[in-house]
CSV table of C-alpha atoms and ligand atoms in Angstrom, one decimal:
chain,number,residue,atom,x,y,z
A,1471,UNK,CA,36.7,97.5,135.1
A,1472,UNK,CA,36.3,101.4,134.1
A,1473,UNK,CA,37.4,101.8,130.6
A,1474,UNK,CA,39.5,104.2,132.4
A,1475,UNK,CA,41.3,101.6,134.2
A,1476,UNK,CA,41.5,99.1,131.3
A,1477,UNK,CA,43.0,102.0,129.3
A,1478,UNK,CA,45.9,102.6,131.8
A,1479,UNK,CA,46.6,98.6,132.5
A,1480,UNK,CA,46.7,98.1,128.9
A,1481,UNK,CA,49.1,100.8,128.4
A,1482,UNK,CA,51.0,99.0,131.8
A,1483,UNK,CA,51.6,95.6,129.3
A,1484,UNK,CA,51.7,97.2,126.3
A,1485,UNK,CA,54.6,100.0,127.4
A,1486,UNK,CA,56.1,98.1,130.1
A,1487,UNK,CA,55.3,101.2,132.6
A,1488,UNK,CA,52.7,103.5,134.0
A,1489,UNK,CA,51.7,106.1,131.7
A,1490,UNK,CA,52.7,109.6,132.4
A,1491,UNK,CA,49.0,111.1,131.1
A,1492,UNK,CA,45.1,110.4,130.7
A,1493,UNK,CA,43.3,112.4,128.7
A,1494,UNK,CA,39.7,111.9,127.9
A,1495,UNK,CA,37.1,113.6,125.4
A,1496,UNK,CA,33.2,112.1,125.4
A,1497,UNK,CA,30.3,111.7,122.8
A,1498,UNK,CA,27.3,113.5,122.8
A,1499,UNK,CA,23.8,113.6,122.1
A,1500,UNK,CA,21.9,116.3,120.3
A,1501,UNK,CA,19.0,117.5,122.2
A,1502,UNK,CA,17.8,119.7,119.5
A,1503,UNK,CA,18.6,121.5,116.3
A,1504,UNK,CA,19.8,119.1,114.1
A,1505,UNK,CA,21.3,119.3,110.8
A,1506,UNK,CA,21.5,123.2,111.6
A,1507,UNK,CA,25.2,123.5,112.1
A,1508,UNK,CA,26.2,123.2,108.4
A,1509,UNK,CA,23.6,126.5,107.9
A,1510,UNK,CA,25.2,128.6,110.3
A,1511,UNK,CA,22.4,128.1,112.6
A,1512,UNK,CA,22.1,127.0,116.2
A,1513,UNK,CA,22.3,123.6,117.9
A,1514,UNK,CA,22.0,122.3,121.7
A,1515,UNK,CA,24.1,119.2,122.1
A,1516,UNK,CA,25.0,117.9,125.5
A,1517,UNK,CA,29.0,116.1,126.4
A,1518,UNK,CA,27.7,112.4,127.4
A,1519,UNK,CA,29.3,110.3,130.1
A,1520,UNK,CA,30.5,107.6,127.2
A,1521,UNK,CA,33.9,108.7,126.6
A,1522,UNK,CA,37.2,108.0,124.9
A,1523,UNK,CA,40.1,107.7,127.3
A,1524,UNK,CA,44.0,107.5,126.1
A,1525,UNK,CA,46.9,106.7,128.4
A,1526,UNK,CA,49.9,107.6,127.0
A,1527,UNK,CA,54.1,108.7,127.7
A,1528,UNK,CA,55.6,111.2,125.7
A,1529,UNK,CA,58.5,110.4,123.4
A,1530,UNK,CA,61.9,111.4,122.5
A,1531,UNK,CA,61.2,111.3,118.6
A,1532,UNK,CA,58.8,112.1,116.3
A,1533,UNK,CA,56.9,109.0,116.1
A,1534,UNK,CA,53.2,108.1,117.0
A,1535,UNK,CA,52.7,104.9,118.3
A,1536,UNK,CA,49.0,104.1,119.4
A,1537,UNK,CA,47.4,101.3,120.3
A,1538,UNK,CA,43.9,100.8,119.7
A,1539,UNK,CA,41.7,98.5,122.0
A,1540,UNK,CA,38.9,97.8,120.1
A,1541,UNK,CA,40.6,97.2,116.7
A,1542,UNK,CA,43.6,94.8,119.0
A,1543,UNK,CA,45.8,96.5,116.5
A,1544,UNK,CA,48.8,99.1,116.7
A,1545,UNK,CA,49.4,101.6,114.5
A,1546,UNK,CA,52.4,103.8,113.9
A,1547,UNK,CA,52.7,106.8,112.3
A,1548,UNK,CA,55.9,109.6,112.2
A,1549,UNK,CA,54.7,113.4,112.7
A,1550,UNK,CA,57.5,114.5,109.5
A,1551,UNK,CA,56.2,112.2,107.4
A,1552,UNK,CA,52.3,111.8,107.4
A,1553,UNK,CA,50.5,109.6,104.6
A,1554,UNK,CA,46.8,108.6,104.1
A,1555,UNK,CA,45.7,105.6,104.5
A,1556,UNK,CA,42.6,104.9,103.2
A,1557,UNK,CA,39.2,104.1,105.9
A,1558,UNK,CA,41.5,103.3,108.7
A,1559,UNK,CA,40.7,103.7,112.4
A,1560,UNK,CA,44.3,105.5,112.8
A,1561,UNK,CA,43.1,107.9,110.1
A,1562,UNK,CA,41.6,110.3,112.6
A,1563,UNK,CA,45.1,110.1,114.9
A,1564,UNK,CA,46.3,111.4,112.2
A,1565,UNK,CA,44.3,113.7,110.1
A,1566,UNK,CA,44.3,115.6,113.9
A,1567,UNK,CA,48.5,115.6,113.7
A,1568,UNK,CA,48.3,117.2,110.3
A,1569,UNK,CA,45.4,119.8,111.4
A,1570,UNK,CA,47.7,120.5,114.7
A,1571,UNK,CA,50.9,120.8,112.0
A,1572,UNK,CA,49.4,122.7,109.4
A,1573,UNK,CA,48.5,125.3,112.0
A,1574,UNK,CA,51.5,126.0,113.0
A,1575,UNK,CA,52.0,124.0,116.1
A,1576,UNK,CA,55.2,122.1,117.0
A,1577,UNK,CA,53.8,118.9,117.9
A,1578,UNK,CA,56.1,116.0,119.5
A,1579,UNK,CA,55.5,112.3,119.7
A,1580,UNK,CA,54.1,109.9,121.9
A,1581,UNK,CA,52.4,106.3,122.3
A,1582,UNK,CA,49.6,105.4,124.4
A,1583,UNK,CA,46.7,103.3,124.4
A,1584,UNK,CA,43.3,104.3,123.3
A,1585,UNK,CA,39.7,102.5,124.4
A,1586,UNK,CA,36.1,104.1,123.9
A,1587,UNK,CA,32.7,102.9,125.4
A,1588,UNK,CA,31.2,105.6,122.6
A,1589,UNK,CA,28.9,102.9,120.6
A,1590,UNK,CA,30.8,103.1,117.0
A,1591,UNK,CA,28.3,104.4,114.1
A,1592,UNK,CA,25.2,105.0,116.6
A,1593,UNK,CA,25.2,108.7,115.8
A,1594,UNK,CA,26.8,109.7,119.2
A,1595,UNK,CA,29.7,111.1,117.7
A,1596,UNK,CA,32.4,108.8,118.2
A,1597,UNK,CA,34.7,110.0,115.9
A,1598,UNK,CA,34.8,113.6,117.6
A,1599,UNK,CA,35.3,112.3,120.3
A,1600,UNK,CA,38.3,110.1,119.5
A,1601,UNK,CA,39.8,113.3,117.3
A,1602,UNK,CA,39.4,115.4,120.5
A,1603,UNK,CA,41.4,112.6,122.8
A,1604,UNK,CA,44.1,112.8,120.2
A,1605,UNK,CA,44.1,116.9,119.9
A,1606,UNK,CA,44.5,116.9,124.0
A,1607,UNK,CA,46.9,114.6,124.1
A,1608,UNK,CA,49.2,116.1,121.3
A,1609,UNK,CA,48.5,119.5,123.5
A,1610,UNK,CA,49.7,117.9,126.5
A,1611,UNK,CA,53.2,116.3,125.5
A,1612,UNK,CA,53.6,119.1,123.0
A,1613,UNK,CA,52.9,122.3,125.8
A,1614,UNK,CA,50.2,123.8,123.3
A,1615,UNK,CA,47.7,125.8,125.1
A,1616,UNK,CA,44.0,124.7,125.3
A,1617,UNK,CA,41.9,126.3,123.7
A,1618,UNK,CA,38.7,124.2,123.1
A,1619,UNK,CA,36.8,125.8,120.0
A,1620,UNK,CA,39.9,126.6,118.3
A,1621,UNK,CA,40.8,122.8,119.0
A,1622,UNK,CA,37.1,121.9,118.1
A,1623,UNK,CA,38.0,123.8,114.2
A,1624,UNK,CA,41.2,122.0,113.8
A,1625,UNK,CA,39.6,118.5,114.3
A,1626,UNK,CA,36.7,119.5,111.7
A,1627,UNK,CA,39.5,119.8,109.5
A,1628,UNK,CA,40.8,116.7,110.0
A,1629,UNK,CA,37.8,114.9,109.6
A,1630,UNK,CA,37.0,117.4,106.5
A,1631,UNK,CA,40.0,117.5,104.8
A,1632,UNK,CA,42.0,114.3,106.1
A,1633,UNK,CA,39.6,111.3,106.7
A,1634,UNK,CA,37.3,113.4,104.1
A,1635,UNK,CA,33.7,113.5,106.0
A,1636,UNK,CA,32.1,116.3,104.9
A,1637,UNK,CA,30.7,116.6,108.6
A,1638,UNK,CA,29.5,120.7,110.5
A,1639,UNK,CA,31.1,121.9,114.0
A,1640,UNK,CA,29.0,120.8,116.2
A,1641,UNK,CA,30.4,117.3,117.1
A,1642,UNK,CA,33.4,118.4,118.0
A,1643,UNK,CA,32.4,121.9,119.7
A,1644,UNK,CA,30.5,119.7,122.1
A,1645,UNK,CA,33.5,117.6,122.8
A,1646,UNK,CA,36.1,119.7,123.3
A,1647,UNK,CA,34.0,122.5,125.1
A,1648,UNK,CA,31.2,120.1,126.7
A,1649,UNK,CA,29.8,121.1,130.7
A,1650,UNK,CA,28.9,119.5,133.1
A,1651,UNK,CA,25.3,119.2,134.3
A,1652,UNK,CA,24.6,121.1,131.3
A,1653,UNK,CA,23.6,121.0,127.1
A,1654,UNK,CA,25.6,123.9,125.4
A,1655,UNK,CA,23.9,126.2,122.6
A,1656,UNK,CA,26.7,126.3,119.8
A,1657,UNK,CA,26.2,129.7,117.4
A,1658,UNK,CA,27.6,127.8,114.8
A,1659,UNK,CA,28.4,131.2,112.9
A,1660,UNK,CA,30.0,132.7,116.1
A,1661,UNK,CA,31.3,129.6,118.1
A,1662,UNK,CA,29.7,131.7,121.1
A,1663,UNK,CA,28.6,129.3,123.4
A,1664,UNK,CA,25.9,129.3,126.1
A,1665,UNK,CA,25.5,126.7,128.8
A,1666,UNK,CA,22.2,125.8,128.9
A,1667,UNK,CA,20.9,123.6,132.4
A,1668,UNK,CA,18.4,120.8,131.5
A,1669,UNK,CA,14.7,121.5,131.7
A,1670,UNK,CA,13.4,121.1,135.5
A,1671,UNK,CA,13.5,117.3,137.1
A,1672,UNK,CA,14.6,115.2,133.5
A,1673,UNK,CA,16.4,113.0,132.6
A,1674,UNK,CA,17.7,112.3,128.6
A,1675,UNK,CA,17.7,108.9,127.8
A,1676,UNK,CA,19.6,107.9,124.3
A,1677,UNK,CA,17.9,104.7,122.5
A,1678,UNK,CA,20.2,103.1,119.9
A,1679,UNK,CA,17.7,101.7,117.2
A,1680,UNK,CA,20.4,98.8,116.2
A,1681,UNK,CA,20.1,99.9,112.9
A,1682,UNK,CA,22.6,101.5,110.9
A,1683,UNK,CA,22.4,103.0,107.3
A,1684,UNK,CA,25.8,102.8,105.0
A,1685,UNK,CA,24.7,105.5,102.9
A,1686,UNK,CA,25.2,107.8,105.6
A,1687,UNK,CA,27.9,110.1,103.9
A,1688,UNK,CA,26.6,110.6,100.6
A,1689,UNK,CA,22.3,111.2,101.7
A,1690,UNK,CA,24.4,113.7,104.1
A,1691,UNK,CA,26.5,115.7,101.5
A,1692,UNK,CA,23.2,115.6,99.7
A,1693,UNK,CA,20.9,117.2,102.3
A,1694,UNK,CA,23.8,120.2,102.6
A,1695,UNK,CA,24.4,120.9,98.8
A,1696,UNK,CA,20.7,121.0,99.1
A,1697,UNK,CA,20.9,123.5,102.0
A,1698,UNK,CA,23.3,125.4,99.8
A,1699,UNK,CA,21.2,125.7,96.8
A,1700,UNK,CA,18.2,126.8,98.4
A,1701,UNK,CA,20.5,129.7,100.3
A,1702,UNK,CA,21.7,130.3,97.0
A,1703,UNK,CA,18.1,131.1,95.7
A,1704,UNK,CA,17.3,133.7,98.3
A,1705,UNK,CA,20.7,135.2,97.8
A,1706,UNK,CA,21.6,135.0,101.7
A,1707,UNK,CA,24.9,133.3,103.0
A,1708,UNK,CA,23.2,130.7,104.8
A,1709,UNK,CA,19.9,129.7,105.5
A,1710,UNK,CA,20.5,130.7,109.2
A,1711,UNK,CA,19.9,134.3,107.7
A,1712,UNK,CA,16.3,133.6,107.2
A,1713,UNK,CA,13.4,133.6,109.3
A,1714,UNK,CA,9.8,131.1,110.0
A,1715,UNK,CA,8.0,134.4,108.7
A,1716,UNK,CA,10.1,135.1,105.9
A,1717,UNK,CA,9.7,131.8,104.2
A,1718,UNK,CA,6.8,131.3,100.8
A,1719,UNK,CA,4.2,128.6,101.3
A,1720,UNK,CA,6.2,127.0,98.5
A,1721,UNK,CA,9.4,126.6,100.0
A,1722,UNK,CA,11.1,123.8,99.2
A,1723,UNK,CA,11.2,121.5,102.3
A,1724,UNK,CA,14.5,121.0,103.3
A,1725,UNK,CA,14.8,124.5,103.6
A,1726,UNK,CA,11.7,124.7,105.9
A,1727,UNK,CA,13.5,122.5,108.2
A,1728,UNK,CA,16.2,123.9,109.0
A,1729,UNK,CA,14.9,127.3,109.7
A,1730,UNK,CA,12.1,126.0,111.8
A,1731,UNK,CA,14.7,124.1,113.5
A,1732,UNK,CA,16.8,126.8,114.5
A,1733,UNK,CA,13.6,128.4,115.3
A,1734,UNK,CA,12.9,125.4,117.5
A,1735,UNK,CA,16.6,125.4,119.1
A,1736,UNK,CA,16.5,129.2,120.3
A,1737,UNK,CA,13.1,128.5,122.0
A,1738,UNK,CA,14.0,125.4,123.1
A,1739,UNK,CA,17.3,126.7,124.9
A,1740,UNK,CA,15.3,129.5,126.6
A,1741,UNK,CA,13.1,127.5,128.3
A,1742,UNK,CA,13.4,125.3,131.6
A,1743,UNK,CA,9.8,123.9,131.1
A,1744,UNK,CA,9.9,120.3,130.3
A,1745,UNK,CA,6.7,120.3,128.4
A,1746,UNK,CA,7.7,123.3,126.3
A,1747,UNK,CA,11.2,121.5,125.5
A,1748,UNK,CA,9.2,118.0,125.1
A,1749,UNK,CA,7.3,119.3,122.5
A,1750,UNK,CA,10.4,121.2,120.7
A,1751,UNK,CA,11.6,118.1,120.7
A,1752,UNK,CA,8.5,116.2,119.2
A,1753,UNK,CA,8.4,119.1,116.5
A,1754,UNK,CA,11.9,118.1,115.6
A,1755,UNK,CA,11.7,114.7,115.1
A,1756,UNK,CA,8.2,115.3,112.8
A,1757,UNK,CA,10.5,117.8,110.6
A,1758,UNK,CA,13.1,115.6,110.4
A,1759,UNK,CA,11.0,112.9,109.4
A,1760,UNK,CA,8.8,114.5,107.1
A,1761,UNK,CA,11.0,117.7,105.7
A,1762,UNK,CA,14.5,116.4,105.9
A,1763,UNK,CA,13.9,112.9,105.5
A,1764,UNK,CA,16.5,111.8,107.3
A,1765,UNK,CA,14.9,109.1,109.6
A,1766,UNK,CA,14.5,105.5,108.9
A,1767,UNK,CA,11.4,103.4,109.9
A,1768,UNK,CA,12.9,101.9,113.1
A,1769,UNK,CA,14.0,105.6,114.5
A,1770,UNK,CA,10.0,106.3,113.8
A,1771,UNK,CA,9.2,103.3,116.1
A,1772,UNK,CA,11.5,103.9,118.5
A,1773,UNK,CA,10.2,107.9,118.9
A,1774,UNK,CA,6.4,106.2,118.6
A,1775,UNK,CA,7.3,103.8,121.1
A,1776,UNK,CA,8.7,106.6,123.5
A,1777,UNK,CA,6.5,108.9,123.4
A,1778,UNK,CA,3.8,106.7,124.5
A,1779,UNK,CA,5.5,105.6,127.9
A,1780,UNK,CA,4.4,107.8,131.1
A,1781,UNK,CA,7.1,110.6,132.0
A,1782,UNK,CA,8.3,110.9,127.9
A,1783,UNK,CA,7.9,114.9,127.6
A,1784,UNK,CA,9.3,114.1,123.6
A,1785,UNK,CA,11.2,112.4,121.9
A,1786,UNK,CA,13.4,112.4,118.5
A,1787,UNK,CA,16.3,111.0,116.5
A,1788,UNK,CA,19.2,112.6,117.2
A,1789,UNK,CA,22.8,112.8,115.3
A,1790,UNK,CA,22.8,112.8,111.3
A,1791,UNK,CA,20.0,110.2,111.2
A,1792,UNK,CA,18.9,107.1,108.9
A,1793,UNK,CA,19.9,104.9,111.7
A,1794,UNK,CA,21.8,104.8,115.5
A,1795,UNK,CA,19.8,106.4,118.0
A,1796,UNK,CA,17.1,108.7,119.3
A,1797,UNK,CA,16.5,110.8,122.2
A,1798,UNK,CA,13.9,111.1,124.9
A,1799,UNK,CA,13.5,113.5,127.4
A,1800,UNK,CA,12.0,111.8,130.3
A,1801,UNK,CA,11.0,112.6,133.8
A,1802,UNK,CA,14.1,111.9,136.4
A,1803,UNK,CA,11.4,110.1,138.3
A,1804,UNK,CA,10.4,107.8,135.8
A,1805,UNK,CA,13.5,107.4,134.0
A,1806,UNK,CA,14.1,103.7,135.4
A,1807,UNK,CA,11.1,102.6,134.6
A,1808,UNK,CA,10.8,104.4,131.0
A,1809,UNK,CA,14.2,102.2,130.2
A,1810,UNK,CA,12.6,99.0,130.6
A,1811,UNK,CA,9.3,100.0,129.0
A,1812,UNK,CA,10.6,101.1,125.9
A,1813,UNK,CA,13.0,98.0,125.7
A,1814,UNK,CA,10.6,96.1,125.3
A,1815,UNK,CA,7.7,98.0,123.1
A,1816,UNK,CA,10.5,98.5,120.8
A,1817,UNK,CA,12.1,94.8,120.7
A,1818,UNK,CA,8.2,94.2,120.3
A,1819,UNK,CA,7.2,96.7,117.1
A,1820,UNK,CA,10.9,95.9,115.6
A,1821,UNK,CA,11.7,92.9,115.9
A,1822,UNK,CA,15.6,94.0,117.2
A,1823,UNK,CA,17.4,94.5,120.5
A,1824,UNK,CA,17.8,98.2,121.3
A,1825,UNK,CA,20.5,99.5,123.8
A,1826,UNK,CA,18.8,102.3,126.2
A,1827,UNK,CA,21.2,104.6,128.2
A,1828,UNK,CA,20.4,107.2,130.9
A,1829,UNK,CA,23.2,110.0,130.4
A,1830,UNK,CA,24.4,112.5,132.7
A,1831,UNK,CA,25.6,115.9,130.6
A,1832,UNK,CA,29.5,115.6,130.9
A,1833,UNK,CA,32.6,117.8,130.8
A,1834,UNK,CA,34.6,118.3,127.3
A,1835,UNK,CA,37.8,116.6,126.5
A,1836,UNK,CA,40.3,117.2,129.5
A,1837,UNK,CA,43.5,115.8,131.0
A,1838,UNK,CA,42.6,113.6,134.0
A,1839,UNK,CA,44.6,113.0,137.4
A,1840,UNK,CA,46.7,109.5,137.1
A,1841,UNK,CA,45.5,108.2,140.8
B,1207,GLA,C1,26.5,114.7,112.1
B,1207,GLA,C2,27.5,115.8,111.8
B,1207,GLA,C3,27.2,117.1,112.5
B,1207,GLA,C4,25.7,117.5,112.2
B,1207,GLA,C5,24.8,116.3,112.5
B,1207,GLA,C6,23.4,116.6,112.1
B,1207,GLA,O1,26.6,114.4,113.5
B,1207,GLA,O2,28.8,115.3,112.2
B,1207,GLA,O3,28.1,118.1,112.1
B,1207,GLA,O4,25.6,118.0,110.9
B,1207,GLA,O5,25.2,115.1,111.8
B,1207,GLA,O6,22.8,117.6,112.9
C-alpha cells in the first residue's frame, strides 16, 4: 500500500472515520550548490517523490492530536499552551504551531495521522518536509492563505528557534515551493525562485551511503561561524558578495568553496547540457571534499564508484554531508542499469548495503484530493 493509503486507513482506526484532509510536502535532493544557502548565495535543489503525507479532521478545540506512524506513538499538544520537549519527533509539530502563532496567525486544532517514506537522517531533508505537512495542514483547518516561501521562513524558524537546528532556507524553500519535472534555483538572499528543467535526457539517481555521522550539528554550526568569520574579514555581508576573481591565492578554504560553489550553481542552472552539469557536479563534490570537508570516506566511494559506471555525467554528495547520501546524474537511458551497477561496486568497495533511488522532480507541499 501507498503511504498515502496507509496514512488515510490509519487515520480510519485511529479516528473512527474518514479524514476530512491530505496534505503532503516531499524531501529533496540538492543537485548543486551546497552549503551556499547560509552565505546568501544560490542553490538548485529539486522536490523528490518521497514524501510526508498527513490525514487529518479539524477540531472544535485547541488541541493537537497527531499520530505518528513510524514512532507507533501519539502525541498531544494544546495550541494556548506550547512547551518544549526536548529531541522529540512531535517537536517539529510544534515548533511549526508556535512559528504559525508567533506570526500572527489564528491557528485552530486538529488530529490526524502522519507517515513518511523520506529515509530519516539520509540528508534528504526529512525534517522540512514533515514541518511543511504540518504548516499546510494548520493552513488548511485554520483558512490561512498559502503562501509557500513565507511558509518556507516560518518553518526555518521553527527548526531554528524551536527544535534549535541551526539549519539555511533551502530545505524548506524546496518543499513548500518545489515543481514538478523541475530543480528550482533558490536566491537565498531574495527567495526569487527560478524553475530550472533538468539537463537533456537524465535521470538523478540519490545513493544513501548507510552511513550516518552524529556530529552532524555541531561540524555544521562550525563550517557557518566559519563562513561568517571569513565574511567578516573582507568586510562584506556574506560571502555571496564576493566573486571567483576577487578571492587571494591565500584564501582560507572554506571560503573558496562556497564562492566557487555559487559560481558552480549559476552555471550549472543555465545550462541544459548534461556534460556541462556532470562536471558542475563533479567540481562540487571535489570542493566539498577537499575545501569544506564535509564528506566522509564512504560518500567518496560512493561518488568514485558512480562516476565510473557508463551514463554517470557526475556525481556528488548532496545535503549537509558526513554521511546519508549522494547524487548522480545519470543518462535516462542507462538509469536502470546504473542502479544495479553501483549497488554492487559500492556493497563491494564498502563493505555496506546502500539504498539507490531513481527520483522524479516533484511538486511542493500541497493539499491532495481525498478519492
Ligand atoms: C542542510 C541544511 C541546509 C543546507 C545544507 C547544506 O541540509 O538544512 O540549510 O545548509 O545542509 O547545503
Amino acid at each position: 500500500m501507498s503511504i498515502r493509503d496507509t496514512v488515510i486507513s490509519a487515520f480510519q482506526k485511529e479516528f473512527g472515520s474518514r479524514p476530512h484532509v491530505l496534505v503532503r510536502a516531499p524531501g529533496r535532493v540538492n543537485l548543486i550548490g551546497e552549503h551556499t544557502d547560509y552565505n546568501e548565495g544560490f542553490v538548485l535543489p529539486m522536490a523528490i517523490d518521497r514524501t510526508t503525507w498527513i490525514a487529518l479532521r479539524p477540531r472544535t478545540d485547541e488541541q493537537v492530536r497527531l499520530h505518528s506512524l513510524a514512532h507507533g506513538e501519539t502525541m498531544t499538544f494544546s495550541l494556548s499552551a506550547l512547551t518544549k520537549n526536548h529531541r522529540h519527533w512531535a517537536e517539529y509539530a510544534k515548533g511549526v504551531a508556535w512559528a504559525l502563532q508567533q506570526a500572527g496567525h489564528r491557528l485552530c486544532g486538529w488530529e490526524g495521522v502522519v507517515g513518511s517514506d523520506v529515509p530519516i537522517g539520509a540528508g534528504l531533508a526529512s525534517s522540512a518536509s514533515f514541518e511543511l505537512a504540518v504548516a499546510r495542514a494548520f493552513a488548511a483547518v485554520s483558512q490561512l492563505p498559502w503562501d509557500p516561501v513565507g511558509m518556507a521562513r516560518l518553518c526555518q524558524r521553527a527548526e531554528n528557534q524551536w527544535v534549535g537546528v541551526n539549519c539555511g532556507i533551502m530545505d524548506q524553500t524546496i518543499a513548500a515551493a518545489g515543481k514538478a519535472g523541475h530543480a528550482l534555483l533558490i536566491d537565498c538572499r531574495s527567495l526569487d525562485l527560478q524553475p530550472v528543467p533538468l539537463p537533456t535526457g537524465c535521470k538523478v539517481v540519490v545513493m544513501d551511503t548507510a552511513t550516518r555521522h552524529g556530529l552532524v550539528n555541531s561540524e555544521y554550526n562550525q563550517r557557518r561561524a566559519e563562513c561568517e568569520a571569513v565574511a567578516r574579514q573582507f568586510g562584506v555581508r556574506a560571502l555571496r558578495d564576493l566573486t571567483p576573481q576577487q578571492l587571494p591565492a591565500n584564501v582560507s578554504r572554506r571560503a573558496r568553496h562556497v564562492v566557487t560553489e555559487i559560481d558552480r550553481t549559476l552555471r550549472a542552472a543555465q545550462t541544459r547540457d548534461p556534460v556541462e552539469f556532470g562536471r558542475l557536479m563533479n567540481a562540487s563534490h571535489d570542493s566539498l571534499r577537499d575545501d569544506f570537508e564535509v564528506t566522509n570516506k564512504e560518500l567518496n566511494i560512493m561518488v568514485e564508484c558512480a562516476r565510473a559506471i557508463r551514463g554517470c555525467y557526475g556525481a556528488r554528495m548532496t545535503g549537509a554531508g558526513f554521511g546519508g547520501c549522494a547524487v548522480a546524474l545519470v543518462a535516462a537511458s542507462a538509469a536502470d542499469e546504473f542502479v544495479h551497477r553501483v549497488a554492487e561496486t559500492y556493497a563491494a568497495r564498502s563493505g555496506l548495503t546502500p539504498k539507490i533511488y531513481i527520483c522524479t522532480p516533484s511538486d511542493g507541499a500541497s493539499v491532495e484530493p481525498l478519492r
